[in-house]
Each structure stands twice: as C-alpha cells, then as structure tokens.
PDB file of C-alpha atoms in Angstrom:
ATOM      1  CA  UNK A   1     -11.643   4.538 -18.912  1.00 38.00           C
ATOM      2  CA  UNK A   2     -15.010   4.655 -20.632  1.00 40.00           C
ATOM      3  CA  UNK A   3     -17.940   6.853 -19.735  1.00 44.00           C
ATOM      4  CA  UNK A   4     -19.781   3.735 -18.570  1.00 42.00           C
ATOM      5  CA  UNK A   5     -17.199   2.958 -15.885  1.00 46.00           C
ATOM      6  CA  UNK A   6     -17.211   5.346 -12.964  1.00 60.00           C
ATOM      7  CA  UNK A   7     -13.785   6.337 -11.686  1.00 85.00           C
ATOM      8  CA  UNK A   8     -13.067   4.868  -8.252  1.00 88.00           C
ATOM      9  CA  UNK A   9     -12.812   7.778  -5.838  1.00 94.00           C
ATOM     10  CA  UNK A  10     -13.513   8.065  -2.132  1.00 97.00           C
ATOM     11  CA  UNK A  11     -16.785   9.642  -1.009  1.00 97.00           C
ATOM     12  CA  UNK A  12     -14.906  11.937   1.397  1.00 98.00           C
ATOM     13  CA  UNK A  13     -14.529  15.478  -0.001  1.00 97.00           C
ATOM     14  CA  UNK A  14     -11.391  15.843   2.122  1.00 98.00           C
ATOM     15  CA  UNK A  15      -9.758  12.787   0.521  1.00 98.00           C
ATOM     16  CA  UNK A  16     -10.828  13.980  -2.924  1.00 96.00           C
ATOM     17  CA  UNK A  17      -9.112  17.293  -2.197  1.00 97.00           C
ATOM     18  CA  UNK A  18      -5.921  15.467  -1.130  1.00 97.00           C
ATOM     19  CA  UNK A  19      -5.972  13.452  -4.354  1.00 96.00           C
ATOM     20  CA  UNK A  20      -6.559  16.477  -6.565  1.00 95.00           C
ATOM     21  CA  UNK A  21      -4.380  19.072  -4.855  1.00 95.00           C
ATOM     22  CA  UNK A  22      -1.665  17.007  -3.110  1.00 95.00           C
ATOM     23  CA  UNK A  23      -1.135  19.518  -0.278  1.00 96.00           C
ATOM     24  CA  UNK A  24       1.650  19.167   2.277  1.00 96.00           C
ATOM     25  CA  UNK A  25       0.992  16.979   5.327  1.00 97.00           C
ATOM     26  CA  UNK A  26       3.708  18.406   7.548  1.00 96.00           C
ATOM     27  CA  UNK A  27       5.615  21.603   8.184  1.00 95.00           C
ATOM     28  CA  UNK A  28       2.828  23.889   9.363  1.00 97.00           C
ATOM     29  CA  UNK A  29      -0.147  23.831  11.687  1.00 97.00           C
ATOM     30  CA  UNK A  30      -2.499  23.572   8.687  1.00 97.00           C
ATOM     31  CA  UNK A  31      -0.493  20.685   7.201  1.00 97.00           C
ATOM     32  CA  UNK A  32      -0.416  18.908  10.564  1.00 97.00           C
ATOM     33  CA  UNK A  33      -4.199  19.259  10.798  1.00 98.00           C
ATOM     34  CA  UNK A  34      -4.537  17.691   7.327  1.00 98.00           C
ATOM     35  CA  UNK A  35      -2.290  14.818   8.425  1.00 98.00           C
ATOM     36  CA  UNK A  36      -4.391  14.258  11.543  1.00 98.00           C
ATOM     37  CA  UNK A  37      -7.590  14.201   9.474  1.00 98.00           C
ATOM     38  CA  UNK A  38      -6.033  11.771   6.980  1.00 98.00           C
ATOM     39  CA  UNK A  39      -4.958   9.479   9.820  1.00 98.00           C
ATOM     40  CA  UNK A  40      -8.457   9.637  11.328  1.00 98.00           C
ATOM     41  CA  UNK A  41      -9.949   8.570   7.981  1.00 98.00           C
ATOM     42  CA  UNK A  42      -7.908   5.345   8.067  1.00 98.00           C
ATOM     43  CA  UNK A  43     -10.521   4.244  10.646  1.00 98.00           C
ATOM     44  CA  UNK A  44     -13.566   5.600   8.781  1.00 98.00           C
ATOM     45  CA  UNK A  45     -16.748   3.525   8.586  1.00 98.00           C
ATOM     46  CA  UNK A  46     -16.701   3.693   4.770  1.00 97.00           C
ATOM     47  CA  UNK A  47     -14.311   1.092   3.290  1.00 97.00           C
ATOM     48  CA  UNK A  48     -13.563   3.281   0.249  1.00 97.00           C
ATOM     49  CA  UNK A  49     -12.486   6.124   2.530  1.00 98.00           C
ATOM     50  CA  UNK A  50     -10.255   3.759   4.534  1.00 98.00           C
ATOM     51  CA  UNK A  51      -8.760   2.323   1.350  1.00 97.00           C
ATOM     52  CA  UNK A  52      -7.928   5.750  -0.040  1.00 98.00           C
ATOM     53  CA  UNK A  53      -6.747   7.120   3.321  1.00 98.00           C
ATOM     54  CA  UNK A  54      -4.363   4.179   3.753  1.00 98.00           C
ATOM     55  CA  UNK A  55      -3.143   4.558   0.164  1.00 97.00           C
ATOM     56  CA  UNK A  56      -2.529   8.295   0.543  1.00 98.00           C
ATOM     57  CA  UNK A  57      -0.928   7.902   3.954  1.00 98.00           C
ATOM     58  CA  UNK A  58       1.252   5.044   2.749  1.00 97.00           C
ATOM     59  CA  UNK A  59       2.437   7.000  -0.289  1.00 95.00           C
ATOM     60  CA  UNK A  60       3.006  10.182   1.675  1.00 96.00           C
ATOM     61  CA  UNK A  61       6.323  11.235   3.121  1.00 94.00           C
ATOM     62  CA  UNK A  62       4.754  11.521   6.562  1.00 96.00           C
ATOM     63  CA  UNK A  63       7.145   9.803   8.974  1.00 94.00           C
ATOM     64  CA  UNK A  64       5.452  10.237  12.348  1.00 96.00           C
ATOM     65  CA  UNK A  65       4.683   7.696  15.044  1.00 97.00           C
ATOM     66  CA  UNK A  66       0.980   8.397  14.491  1.00 98.00           C
ATOM     67  CA  UNK A  67       1.247   7.701  10.748  1.00 98.00           C
ATOM     68  CA  UNK A  68       3.081   4.433  11.321  1.00 98.00           C
ATOM     69  CA  UNK A  69       0.611   3.376  14.028  1.00 98.00           C
ATOM     70  CA  UNK A  70      -2.325   4.064  11.675  1.00 98.00           C
ATOM     71  CA  UNK A  71      -0.692   2.019   8.920  1.00 98.00           C
ATOM     72  CA  UNK A  72       0.115  -0.866  11.292  1.00 98.00           C
ATOM     73  CA  UNK A  73      -3.500  -0.857  12.502  1.00 98.00           C
ATOM     74  CA  UNK A  74      -4.657  -0.721   8.882  1.00 98.00           C
ATOM     75  CA  UNK A  75      -2.895  -3.999   8.119  1.00 98.00           C
ATOM     76  CA  UNK A  76      -5.835  -5.634   9.933  1.00 98.00           C
ATOM     77  CA  UNK A  77      -8.494  -3.801   7.933  1.00 98.00           C
ATOM     78  CA  UNK A  78     -11.324  -6.169   6.962  1.00 97.00           C
ATOM     79  CA  UNK A  79     -11.184  -4.857   3.381  1.00 97.00           C
ATOM     80  CA  UNK A  80      -8.420  -6.733   1.543  1.00 96.00           C
ATOM     81  CA  UNK A  81      -7.328  -3.813  -0.662  1.00 96.00           C
ATOM     82  CA  UNK A  82      -7.185  -1.377   2.254  1.00 97.00           C
ATOM     83  CA  UNK A  83      -5.136  -3.835   4.309  1.00 98.00           C
ATOM     84  CA  UNK A  84      -2.711  -4.281   1.404  1.00 98.00           C
ATOM     85  CA  UNK A  85      -2.284  -0.506   1.081  1.00 98.00           C
ATOM     86  CA  UNK A  86      -1.410  -0.441   4.770  1.00 98.00           C
ATOM     87  CA  UNK A  87       1.079  -3.313   4.431  1.00 98.00           C
ATOM     88  CA  UNK A  88       2.856  -1.469   1.619  1.00 98.00           C
ATOM     89  CA  UNK A  89       2.993   1.720   3.711  1.00 98.00           C
ATOM     90  CA  UNK A  90       4.424  -0.173   6.690  1.00 98.00           C
ATOM     91  CA  UNK A  91       6.906  -2.017   4.460  1.00 98.00           C
ATOM     92  CA  UNK A  92       8.192   1.334   3.171  1.00 97.00           C
ATOM     93  CA  UNK A  93       8.672   2.739   6.693  1.00 97.00           C
ATOM     94  CA  UNK A  94       9.326  -0.223   8.982  1.00 97.00           C
ATOM     95  CA  UNK A  95      10.061  -3.343   6.916  1.00 97.00           C
ATOM     96  CA  UNK A  96      10.596  -5.515   9.990  1.00 97.00           C
ATOM     97  CA  UNK A  97       7.018  -4.806  11.127  1.00 98.00           C
ATOM     98  CA  UNK A  98       5.630  -5.730   7.706  1.00 98.00           C
ATOM     99  CA  UNK A  99       7.699  -8.901   7.225  1.00 98.00           C
ATOM    100  CA  UNK A 100       5.372 -11.309   9.122  1.00 98.00           C
ATOM    101  CA  UNK A 101       2.316 -10.068   7.203  1.00 98.00           C
ATOM    102  CA  UNK A 102       4.158 -10.234   3.878  1.00 98.00           C
ATOM    103  CA  UNK A 103       5.125 -13.828   4.652  1.00 97.00           C
ATOM    104  CA  UNK A 104       1.438 -14.630   5.278  1.00 97.00           C
ATOM    105  CA  UNK A 105       0.386 -12.942   2.045  1.00 97.00           C
ATOM    106  CA  UNK A 106       2.999 -14.755  -0.038  1.00 97.00           C
ATOM    107  CA  UNK A 107       1.970 -18.068   1.503  1.00 95.00           C
ATOM    108  CA  UNK A 108      -1.712 -17.544   0.696  1.00 91.00           C
ATOM    109  CA  UNK A 109      -3.769 -19.308  -1.945  1.00 90.00           C
ATOM    110  CA  UNK A 110      -3.781 -16.198  -4.121  1.00 91.00           C
ATOM    111  CA  UNK A 111      -0.927 -13.715  -4.323  1.00 94.00           C
ATOM    112  CA  UNK A 112      -1.506 -10.362  -5.949  1.00 93.00           C
ATOM    113  CA  UNK A 113       0.838  -7.661  -7.163  1.00 95.00           C
ATOM    114  CA  UNK A 114       0.295  -5.505  -4.056  1.00 97.00           C
ATOM    115  CA  UNK A 115       1.690  -8.290  -1.845  1.00 97.00           C
ATOM    116  CA  UNK A 116       4.682  -8.482  -4.181  1.00 97.00           C
ATOM    117  CA  UNK A 117       5.134  -4.716  -3.959  1.00 97.00           C
ATOM    118  CA  UNK A 118       5.200  -4.972  -0.167  1.00 98.00           C
ATOM    119  CA  UNK A 119       7.757  -7.794  -0.465  1.00 98.00           C
ATOM    120  CA  UNK A 120       9.968  -5.555  -2.605  1.00 98.00           C
ATOM    121  CA  UNK A 121       9.897  -2.821   0.044  1.00 98.00           C
ATOM    122  CA  UNK A 122      10.606  -5.322   2.820  1.00 98.00           C
ATOM    123  CA  UNK A 123      13.570  -6.532   0.711  1.00 98.00           C
ATOM    124  CA  UNK A 124      14.351  -9.434   3.051  1.00 98.00           C
ATOM    125  CA  UNK A 125      16.367 -12.314   1.569  1.00 97.00           C
ATOM    126  CA  UNK A 126      14.210 -14.768   3.559  1.00 97.00           C
ATOM    127  CA  UNK A 127      11.380 -14.030   1.102  1.00 98.00           C
ATOM    128  CA  UNK A 128      13.361 -15.254  -1.924  1.00 97.00           C
ATOM    129  CA  UNK A 129      12.321 -18.931  -1.833  1.00 97.00           C
ATOM    130  CA  UNK A 130       8.631 -17.977  -1.742  1.00 97.00           C
ATOM    131  CA  UNK A 131       9.020 -15.372  -4.472  1.00 97.00           C
ATOM    132  CA  UNK A 132      10.926 -17.766  -6.702  1.00 96.00           C
ATOM    133  CA  UNK A 133       8.267 -20.446  -6.158  1.00 96.00           C
ATOM    134  CA  UNK A 134       5.587 -17.931  -7.139  1.00 95.00           C
ATOM    135  CA  UNK A 135       7.612 -17.138 -10.254  1.00 93.00           C
ATOM    136  CA  UNK A 136       7.660 -20.804 -11.236  1.00 91.00           C
ATOM    137  CA  UNK A 137       3.864 -20.968 -10.905  1.00 87.00           C
ATOM    138  CA  UNK A 138       3.024 -17.873 -12.960  1.00 80.00           C
ATOM    139  CA  UNK A 139       0.946 -19.014 -15.909  1.00 69.00           C
ATOM    140  CA  UNK A 140      -0.722 -15.867 -17.204  1.00 67.00           C
ATOM    141  CA  UNK A 141       0.850 -12.950 -18.994  1.00 70.00           C
ATOM    142  CA  UNK A 142      -0.026 -10.269 -16.460  1.00 71.00           C
ATOM    143  CA  UNK A 143       2.731  -7.767 -17.173  1.00 88.00           C
ATOM    144  CA  UNK A 144       2.163  -5.842 -13.933  1.00 90.00           C
ATOM    145  CA  UNK A 145       2.355  -9.001 -11.834  1.00 92.00           C
ATOM    146  CA  UNK A 146       5.509 -10.328 -13.519  1.00 92.00           C
ATOM    147  CA  UNK A 147       7.194  -6.910 -13.422  1.00 93.00           C
ATOM    148  CA  UNK A 148       6.482  -6.439  -9.710  1.00 95.00           C
ATOM    149  CA  UNK A 149       7.524 -10.043  -9.016  1.00 96.00           C
ATOM    150  CA  UNK A 150      10.851  -9.452 -10.782  1.00 95.00           C
ATOM    151  CA  UNK A 151      11.377  -6.255  -8.762  1.00 96.00           C
ATOM    152  CA  UNK A 152      10.573  -8.068  -5.505  1.00 97.00           C
ATOM    153  CA  UNK A 153      13.043 -10.844  -6.346  1.00 97.00           C
ATOM    154  CA  UNK A 154      15.714  -8.271  -7.236  1.00 97.00           C
ATOM    155  CA  UNK A 155      15.108  -6.250  -4.045  1.00 97.00           C
ATOM    156  CA  UNK A 156      15.213  -9.325  -1.828  1.00 98.00           C
ATOM    157  CA  UNK A 157      18.332 -10.600  -3.646  1.00 97.00           C
ATOM    158  CA  UNK A 158      20.247  -7.383  -2.991  1.00 95.00           C
ATOM    159  CA  UNK A 159      18.640  -6.785   0.423  1.00 95.00           C
ATOM    160  CA  UNK A 160      17.579  -3.234  -0.332  1.00 95.00           C
ATOM    161  CA  UNK A 161      14.240  -1.753  -1.291  1.00 93.00           C
ATOM    162  CA  UNK A 162      13.647  -0.028  -4.605  1.00 91.00           C
ATOM    163  CA  UNK A 163      13.392   3.755  -4.666  1.00 83.00           C
ATOM    164  CA  UNK A 164       9.828   3.439  -5.947  1.00 73.00           C
ATOM    165  CA  UNK A 165       7.682   0.965  -7.826  1.00 70.00           C
TER     166      UNK A 165
END
C-alpha cells in the first residue's frame, strides 16, 4: 500500500482495538462485554463500523444466539460489503440460514469472491450448477476469484465446508 492510499479502518476506536489486539470475546465478564459492544456496532450508523463489526464478528469464534442473530440481521445491511461479511459469518455458523441469500447472490448480475466464499461455507450440492455456470463465464484472470470459485465448487461437490479460506 502506498502512502497516498489510506488504509481502510473503521472510525470506532473500539473496533480498531479489536483489530490490533485481537482480545477474547468470551470466557470472562470483560470478554462478554467486548462481545456485546461488537454486536451493538453491527447496527452502528457508520457503514464502515458496521462493515468491520460484521467482519470481526463473522471471523470470530463467538457462537452465541446473539452473535448469530446480529449476523442474520446484517445480511440485510444496505451496504453491500457489510451484508456480504454477514452472509459469510452466517454461512460459517448456520449454512441453512445462509443458503437462500447465497442462491440470490450467485444468481445476480455480478458475482464477487465474497459470495463464492459464502457458497464454499454453505457447501450445499444444490449450488453446483450455478457455480459451474459462473466458472464457464469467467473471462478475466482474477486469481482470487478463480481460487475461491474452485474452493466453492470443491466444497459443494464434497458437501462439507473448508476449514478456512
């Protein structure tokens, strides 16, 4: 990254601390309070805070009803990137809840690598025809896109999600 391009970070000092320090989000009263604040930020007025909160929550190992509910609600975020972070988080925890949204994303005019990542975590064989059709239409040499597409096809073929992408 050059000096001219500012690194994308959330304006929230709390989220910046989570990014930099990666503290626990469960196991103590302090960790539970951090988890509650992170979940609250998934509904923040600032789209960058929501995007980062949904990313951090989705990538966390937090497996509570509140975390899942925040991610499910985040799938309807008006900011495309934030909604995709939420879909990935739901796909990792409750693939059956993410499947309808993943189907919509794969059937859209434009499919991006985050939708493919969610498809890999859903790992449902019903997604294979759409994924294979996307593969036939790929015309650019976007290594990330083709790599994630291949992983999604493999996961849906075997019916099990990858450990991590």
